[in-house]
Coordinates of C-alpha atoms in Angstrom, one line a residue:
X111 CA 5.5 -9.3 -8.2
X112 CA 3.5 -8.6 -11.4
X113 CA 0.7 -7.2 -9.2
X114 CA 3.1 -4.9 -7.4
X115 CA 4.5 -3.6 -10.7
X116 CA 1.0 -3.0 -11.9
X117 CA 0.2 -1.0 -8.8
X118 CA 3.3 1.1 -9.2
X119 CA 2.4 1.8 -12.8
X120 CA -1.2 2.9 -11.9
X121 CA 0.1 5.1 -9.1
X122 CA 2.6 6.8 -11.4
X123 CA -0.1 7.5 -14.0
X124 CA -2.4 8.9 -11.3
X125 CA 0.3 11.0 -9.9
X126 CA 1.2 12.5 -13.3
X127 CA -2.5 13.1 -14.3
X128 CA -3.6 14.4 -10.9
X129 CA -5.0 18.0 -11.0
X130 CA -4.4 20.5 -8.2
X131 CA -7.8 21.6 -7.1
X132 CA -6.3 24.5 -5.2
X133 CA -6.8 27.1 -7.9
X134 CA -5.8 30.0 -5.7
X135 CA -2.3 28.6 -5.4
X136 CA -2.4 28.8 -1.6
X137 CA 0.2 26.9 0.4
X138 CA -0.8 23.6 1.8
X139 CA 1.1 21.2 4.0
X140 CA 2.1 17.9 2.3
X141 CA 0.4 14.8 3.6
X142 CA 3.8 13.2 3.9
X143 CA 6.9 15.4 3.9
X144 CA 9.6 12.8 3.1
X145 CA 9.8 9.1 2.2
X146 CA 9.6 6.9 5.3
X147 CA 11.1 3.4 5.7
X148 CA 10.0 1.1 8.5
X149 CA 12.0 -2.1 9.2
X150 CA 10.3 -4.5 11.5
X151 CA 11.6 -7.8 13.0
X152 CA 9.3 -10.2 14.8
X153 CA 10.2 -13.5 16.6
X154 CA 7.3 -15.7 17.8
X155 CA 7.3 -19.0 19.6
X156 CA 4.5 -21.2 21.0
X157 CA 3.9 -24.5 22.6
X158 CA 0.9 -26.6 23.5
X159 CA -0.5 -30.1 23.4
X160 CA -3.7 -29.8 21.3
X161 CA -2.5 -29.8 17.7
X162 CA -5.3 -29.8 15.1
X163 CA -3.0 -31.7 12.7
X164 CA -3.1 -34.7 15.0
X165 CA -6.8 -34.4 15.9
X166 CA -6.6 -32.2 19.0
X167 CA -3.8 -34.1 20.7
X168 CA -0.1 -33.5 20.1
X169 CA 2.6 -31.0 20.1
X170 CA 1.9 -27.4 19.0
X171 CA 5.5 -26.3 19.2
X172 CA 6.3 -23.6 16.6
X173 CA 8.8 -20.8 16.0
X174 CA 8.5 -18.0 13.5
X175 CA 10.9 -15.3 12.3
X176 CA 9.2 -12.5 10.3
X177 CA 11.0 -9.5 8.8
X178 CA 8.9 -6.7 7.3
X179 CA 9.8 -3.6 5.4
X180 CA 7.3 -0.7 4.8
X181 CA 8.1 2.1 2.4
X182 CA 5.8 5.2 2.2
X183 CA 6.6 7.5 -0.7
X184 CA 5.0 11.0 -1.2
X185 CA 4.2 11.3 -4.9
X186 CA 3.1 14.9 -4.5
X187 CA 1.4 17.1 -1.9
X188 CA -1.7 14.9 -1.7
X189 CA -0.8 11.4 -2.8
X190 CA 1.2 8.7 -1.0
X191 CA 2.2 5.2 -2.2
X192 CA 3.0 2.6 0.4
X193 CA 4.6 -0.8 -0.2
X194 CA 4.5 -3.4 2.6
X195 CA 6.6 -6.6 2.0
X196 CA 6.8 -9.3 4.6
X197 CA 8.4 -12.8 4.8
X198 CA 7.6 -15.3 7.5
X199 CA 9.9 -18.3 8.0
X200 CA 8.6 -20.9 10.4
X201 CA 9.4 -24.3 11.8
X202 CA 6.4 -26.2 13.1
X203 CA 6.3 -29.5 15.0
X204 CA 2.6 -29.6 14.4
X205 CA 2.6 -29.3 10.6
X206 CA 5.6 -31.7 10.4
X207 CA 3.1 -34.4 11.4
X208 CA 1.1 -34.0 8.2
X209 CA 3.4 -36.9 7.4
X210 CA 4.8 -38.2 10.7
X211 CA 6.4 -41.2 9.1
X212 CA 9.1 -39.4 7.0
X213 CA 11.5 -38.9 9.9
X214 CA 14.1 -41.3 11.5
X215 CA 12.3 -41.8 14.8
X216 CA 9.0 -43.7 15.4
X217 CA 6.0 -41.5 14.6
X218 CA 4.4 -39.9 17.7
X219 CA 1.9 -36.9 17.9
X220 CA 4.1 -35.3 20.6
X221 CA 7.3 -35.5 18.7
X222 CA 8.1 -33.5 15.6
X223 CA 8.9 -35.3 12.4
X224 CA 12.2 -34.4 10.8
X225 CA 10.7 -34.5 7.3
X226 CA 10.2 -31.7 4.7
X227 CA 6.8 -30.6 6.1
X228 CA 8.3 -29.2 9.3
X229 CA 9.2 -25.8 7.9
X230 CA 8.0 -23.3 5.3
X231 CA 8.2 -19.7 4.1
X232 CA 5.2 -17.4 3.7
X233 CA 5.5 -14.2 1.6
X234 CA 3.2 -11.2 1.3
X235 CA 3.3 -7.9 -0.6
X236 CA 0.7 -5.2 -0.1
X237 CA 0.6 -2.0 -2.2
X238 CA -1.7 0.9 -1.2
X239 CA -2.3 4.3 -2.7
X240 CA -4.0 7.2 -0.9
X241 CA -5.2 10.6 -2.0
X242 CA -6.2 13.6 0.3
X243 CA -8.3 16.6 -0.7
X244 CA -6.8 20.1 -0.5
X245 CA -8.6 20.9 2.8
X246 CA -7.5 17.4 4.2
X247 CA -11.1 16.7 5.1
X248 CA -11.5 13.8 2.6
X249 CA -9.3 10.9 1.8
X250 CA -9.6 7.8 -0.3
X251 CA -7.3 4.8 -0.6
X252 CA -7.0 1.6 -2.6
X253 CA -4.9 -1.5 -2.0
X254 CA -3.7 -4.6 -3.8
X255 CA -2.0 -7.6 -2.2
X256 CA -0.6 -11.0 -2.9
X257 CA 0.7 -13.8 -0.7
X258 CA 1.8 -17.4 -1.1
X259 CA 2.7 -20.4 1.0
X260 CA 3.3 -24.0 0.3
X261 CA -0.4 -24.9 0.4
X262 CA -2.2 -21.7 -0.7
X263 CA -2.1 -18.6 -2.8
X264 CA -4.0 -15.4 -2.1
X265 CA -4.9 -12.2 -4.0
X266 CA -6.6 -9.3 -2.3
X267 CA -7.9 -5.9 -3.2
X268 CA -9.9 -3.2 -1.6
X269 CA -10.3 0.5 -0.7
X270 CA -11.9 3.0 1.6
X271 CA -13.1 6.6 2.1
X272 CA -12.6 8.9 5.1
X273 CA -14.4 12.1 5.9
X274 CA -13.4 14.7 8.6
X275 CA -15.9 17.3 9.6
X276 CA -17.0 19.4 12.7
X277 CA -13.7 21.3 12.4
X278 CA -11.8 17.9 12.2
X279 CA -13.2 16.8 15.6
X280 CA -15.2 14.0 13.9
X281 CA -14.0 11.4 11.5
X282 CA -16.0 8.8 9.6
X283 CA -14.4 6.0 7.6
X284 CA -15.7 3.2 5.3
X285 CA -13.7 0.4 3.9
X286 CA -14.1 -2.9 2.0
X287 CA -11.8 -5.7 1.0
X288 CA -11.9 -8.9 -1.0
X289 CA -9.5 -11.9 -0.7
X290 CA -9.5 -14.7 -3.2
X291 CA -7.6 -17.8 -2.0
X292 CA -6.7 -21.1 -3.6
X293 CA -5.6 -24.1 -1.5
X294 CA -3.3 -26.9 -2.5
X295 CA -5.2 -29.9 -1.1
X296 CA -2.6 -31.6 1.1
X297 CA -4.1 -34.4 3.1
X298 CA -2.7 -36.5 6.0
X299 CA -0.3 -39.1 4.6
X300 CA -2.5 -42.1 5.5
X301 CA -5.5 -40.7 3.7
X302 CA -3.8 -39.9 0.4
X303 CA -5.0 -42.1 -2.5
X304 CA -1.5 -43.4 -3.3
X305 CA 0.1 -43.7 0.1
X306 CA -3.1 -44.7 1.9
X307 CA -3.3 -48.2 0.4
X308 CA 0.0 -49.1 2.0
X309 CA -1.3 -48.4 5.5
X310 CA -4.3 -50.5 4.8
X311 CA -2.1 -53.4 3.9
X312 CA 0.1 -53.2 7.0
X313 CA -2.6 -52.3 9.5
X314 CA -5.3 -55.0 9.4
X315 CA -8.9 -53.6 9.4
X316 CA -7.9 -49.9 8.7
X317 CA -10.2 -48.7 6.0
X318 CA -11.2 -45.0 6.6
X319 CA -14.3 -43.6 4.8
X320 CA -12.7 -40.5 3.4
X321 CA -13.7 -38.3 0.5
X322 CA -11.5 -35.6 -1.1
X323 CA -12.7 -32.0 -1.2
X324 CA -14.3 -30.9 -4.4
X325 CA -13.3 -27.3 -4.1
X326 CA -9.9 -25.5 -3.7
X327 CA -11.2 -22.0 -3.4
X328 CA -11.9 -19.8 -0.4
X329 CA -13.2 -16.2 -0.8
X330 CA -13.5 -13.5 1.9
X331 CA -15.4 -10.3 1.7
X332 CA -15.2 -7.6 4.4
X333 CA -16.8 -4.2 5.0
X334 CA -16.3 -1.9 7.9
X335 CA -17.3 1.5 9.3
X336 CA -15.6 3.5 11.9
X337 CA -16.5 6.8 13.7
X338 CA -14.0 8.7 15.9
X339 CA -14.8 11.8 18.0
X340 CA -12.8 14.2 20.1
X341 CA -14.9 14.3 23.3
X342 CA -13.0 16.8 25.2
X343 CA -9.5 18.3 25.5
X344 CA -8.4 15.1 27.2
X345 CA -10.6 12.4 25.8
X346 CA -11.2 10.8 22.4
X347 CA -13.5 8.0 21.4
X348 CA -13.9 5.5 18.5
X349 CA -16.5 3.0 17.6
X350 CA -16.4 0.5 14.7
X351 CA -18.4 -2.3 13.1
X352 CA -16.9 -4.9 10.8
X353 CA -18.7 -7.5 8.7
X354 CA -17.0 -10.5 7.1
X355 CA -18.5 -13.2 4.8
X356 CA -16.4 -16.2 3.8
X357 CA -17.3 -19.0 1.4
X358 CA -15.6 -22.0 -0.1
X359 CA -13.2 -24.4 1.5
X360 CA -13.1 -23.1 5.1
X361 CA -11.7 -26.3 6.7
X362 CA -8.0 -27.2 6.7
X363 CA -7.4 -30.4 4.6
X364 CA -4.6 -31.8 6.8
X365 CA -6.5 -31.5 10.1
X366 CA -7.2 -35.0 11.3
X367 CA -10.4 -36.2 13.0
X368 CA -11.0 -39.3 15.2
X369 CA -14.4 -40.8 15.8
X370 CA -15.4 -42.2 19.2
X371 CA -17.8 -44.8 17.5
X372 CA -15.0 -46.2 15.3
X373 CA -12.3 -48.6 16.1
X374 CA -8.8 -47.0 16.7
X375 CA -5.9 -48.0 14.5
X376 CA -2.3 -47.2 15.2
X377 CA 1.0 -47.4 13.2
X378 CA 4.1 -47.1 15.4
X379 CA 3.0 -44.6 18.1
X380 CA 0.6 -42.7 15.8
X381 CA -3.2 -42.8 15.7
X382 CA -4.3 -43.1 12.0
X383 CA -7.0 -40.7 11.0
X384 CA -10.6 -41.6 10.5
X385 CA -11.4 -38.5 8.5
X386 CA -10.3 -34.9 8.0
X387 CA -11.9 -31.7 9.4
X388 CA -15.2 -30.9 7.8
X389 CA -16.8 -27.4 8.2
X390 CA -19.6 -25.5 6.5
X391 CA -18.7 -23.8 3.2
X392 CA -19.8 -20.3 4.5
X393 CA -19.2 -18.2 7.6
X394 CA -20.6 -14.8 8.5
X395 CA -18.7 -12.8 11.2
X396 CA -19.6 -9.5 13.0
X397 CA -17.2 -7.6 15.2
X398 CA -18.2 -4.4 17.1
X399 CA -15.5 -2.4 18.8
X400 CA -15.0 0.7 20.9
X401 CA -11.9 2.6 22.0
X402 CA -11.6 5.3 24.6
X403 CA -8.3 7.2 25.1
X404 CA -7.8 9.6 28.1
X405 CA -4.8 11.9 28.4
X406 CA -4.1 12.0 32.1
X407 CA -1.3 14.5 31.8
X408 CA 1.7 15.2 29.5
X409 CA 3.3 12.1 30.8
X410 CA 0.6 9.4 31.0
X411 CA -2.2 8.3 28.7
X412 CA -4.8 5.6 29.1
X413 CA -5.8 3.6 26.0
X414 CA -8.7 1.2 26.4
X415 CA -10.4 -1.1 23.9
X416 CA -13.4 -3.5 23.9
X417 CA -14.6 -5.8 21.1
X418 CA -17.7 -8.0 20.8
X419 CA -17.6 -10.8 18.2
X420 CA -20.1 -13.3 17.0
X421 CA -20.5 -15.6 14.0
X422 CA -22.9 -18.2 12.6
X423 CA -20.7 -21.1 13.7
X424 CA -21.7 -20.5 17.3
X425 CA -18.6 -18.6 18.5
X426 CA -19.1 -15.5 20.7
X427 CA -16.1 -13.7 22.1
X428 CA -15.2 -10.7 24.2
X429 CA -11.9 -8.8 24.1
X430 CA -10.9 -6.1 26.6
X431 CA -7.5 -4.4 26.7
X432 CA -5.7 -1.5 28.3
X433 CA -2.4 0.2 27.4
X434 CA -0.8 2.9 29.5
X435 CA 2.0 4.8 27.7
X436 CA 4.2 6.6 30.1
X437 CA 6.5 9.2 28.7
X438 CA 9.6 9.1 30.9
X439 CA 11.6 11.7 28.9
X440 CA 10.9 13.8 25.8
X441 CA 12.2 10.9 23.6
X442 CA 11.5 7.7 25.6
X443 CA 8.1 6.2 26.3
X444 CA 7.2 2.9 28.1
X445 CA 4.2 0.8 27.0
X446 CA 2.8 -1.6 29.6
X447 CA -0.3 -3.4 28.3
X448 CA -2.8 -6.1 29.2
X449 CA -5.5 -7.9 27.1
X450 CA -8.1 -10.4 28.2
X451 CA -10.0 -12.6 25.7
X452 CA -12.6 -15.4 26.0
X453 CA -14.8 -17.2 23.6
X454 CA -17.4 -19.9 23.4
X455 CA -16.8 -23.0 21.3
X456 CA -18.0 -23.5 17.7
X457 CA -21.0 -25.7 17.2
X458 CA -18.8 -28.2 15.4
X459 CA -15.9 -28.6 17.9
X460 CA -15.1 -31.6 20.1
X461 CA -11.8 -32.7 21.6
X462 CA -9.6 -35.6 20.5
X463 CA -11.5 -38.8 19.7
X464 CA -14.9 -37.5 20.8
X465 CA -16.7 -36.8 17.5
X466 CA -19.2 -39.2 16.0
X467 CA -19.1 -40.5 12.5
X468 CA -22.8 -39.5 12.1
X469 CA -22.1 -35.8 12.4
X470 CA -22.1 -33.7 9.3
X471 CA -19.4 -31.2 10.4
X472 CA -16.5 -31.7 12.9
X473 CA -13.3 -30.1 14.0
X474 CA -10.8 -30.6 16.8
X475 CA -9.0 -27.3 16.3
X476 CA -8.7 -25.7 19.7
X477 CA -8.8 -22.3 18.1
X478 CA -12.5 -23.0 17.7
X479 CA -12.9 -24.4 21.3
X480 CA -14.1 -22.6 24.4
X481 CA -11.2 -20.8 26.1
X482 CA -9.9 -17.7 27.9
X483 CA -6.6 -16.1 27.4
X484 CA -4.4 -13.4 29.0
X485 CA -1.8 -11.3 27.1
X486 CA 0.7 -9.3 29.0
X487 CA 2.9 -6.8 27.1
X488 CA 5.7 -4.3 27.7
X489 CA 7.4 -2.0 25.2
X490 CA 9.8 0.9 25.1
X491 CA 10.0 3.5 22.3
X492 CA 12.5 6.1 21.3
X493 CA 11.2 9.0 19.1
X494 CA 13.0 11.9 17.6
X495 CA 10.7 14.0 15.5
X496 CA 13.6 16.1 14.2
X497 CA 15.6 13.0 13.1
X498 CA 18.9 14.3 14.4
X499 CA 20.5 10.9 14.3
X500 CA 21.5 9.6 10.8
X501 CA 22.7 6.4 9.2
X502 CA 24.1 7.4 5.8
X503 CA 21.2 9.5 4.2
X504 CA 18.6 8.1 6.5
X505 CA 17.3 10.1 9.4
X506 CA 16.4 8.0 12.5
X507 CA 12.8 8.9 13.5
X508 CA 11.9 6.1 16.0
X509 CA 13.0 2.8 17.6
X510 CA 10.5 0.4 19.2
X511 CA 11.1 -2.8 21.2
X512 CA 8.2 -4.8 22.5
X513 CA 7.5 -8.2 24.3
X514 CA 4.2 -10.0 24.6
X515 CA 3.4 -13.1 26.7
X516 CA 0.2 -15.0 25.8
X517 CA -1.3 -17.7 28.0
X518 CA -4.5 -19.7 27.2
X519 CA -6.3 -21.9 29.7
X520 CA -6.1 -24.8 27.3
X521 CA -2.4 -25.5 28.0
X522 CA -1.2 -23.2 25.2
X523 CA 1.4 -20.5 25.6
X524 CA 3.2 -18.1 23.3
X525 CA 5.8 -15.3 23.3
X526 CA 6.6 -12.6 20.8
X527 CA 9.5 -10.2 20.6
X528 CA 9.3 -7.4 18.1
X529 CA 11.8 -4.7 17.0
X530 CA 11.0 -1.8 14.8
X531 CA 13.0 1.2 13.4
X532 CA 11.7 4.0 11.3
X533 CA 13.9 6.1 9.0
X534 CA 13.1 9.3 7.0
X535 CA 14.9 9.8 3.7
X536 CA 16.4 13.3 3.7

């Protein structure tokens, strides 16, 4: 909250001290005419059988409810302050098995524990400030963010510049962001210094060679460039390049690992960990993207997207998507969509109980495995640019309802329902 208050104070000072470069006193259209309020509600659920918490084998059942509010406030003709606040409340069968022995039933990787680790709340606040030049051909923005969950705290900041030229037919943008994260080092219950000794006493021979992490920090630095161009009266194109460098603790402390060359030890129905996930302390990512939108007629538009991704962990991926907005009336639009994704496995990935203890790095997180996925979506939108409908002093500008179904070929499925409503403050 203190970061949000600081941003509001800075924005207020900038707004008061901002000078109007339009010496001729000519009329110019405000960047944002009125305060806008977006209220978003998302419900997400997933299921699978390859949980990283239990070494690549076990339930991945999770549900998440995430409300978000976004408020954009015009400070003057040229400046806009935007506040984005989000809370995510989830229940996870997978994370509950960080300590599978704190429930009433026998511990099992395919059964959620009923202990305290089964649920948590994540909170995030982002404040951004943008300024446009008088001719609207230049824009700069800055942002500050903070988020927290039970096992980490993150602070982020960044900014960007945008230039429009060629009679606003061409747009070039640059951006950069920094995120500074700190983990709370929560390990699987059987590997913790205090509790681990009790497992060694009741399970003869169990004596894992486990060392705690020396660092709690993870930093991320990103830079991006984008170029959009109006190609014709019906077609627009956009290309982008993003570069991300991460360093610090990049593995998750409570992801278990099992070695094929070590004897297996069980307590109740649960396989006790040999070690935790170990990954390099740096990662460099490159993503190259392209969009092409084609306006078929006043009712139908084609929106296509492709992205190529690679990193120095050995992952290469391809994403291709298409969305076809269909305007069925002046106010209602349908949004069918499809996205295909595939990736190669990270150099350090192996399934459950297939790693060797002689390896330097290892993970059984199936997000780093080789897989392909399909995402099917459908949405409907109501838009009233004149905000004729009102709730108290709020003019109703738009309502959106969307559904997405995600299927991965590694026995993982997910669904997401989202609802959004935008108001304009009269």
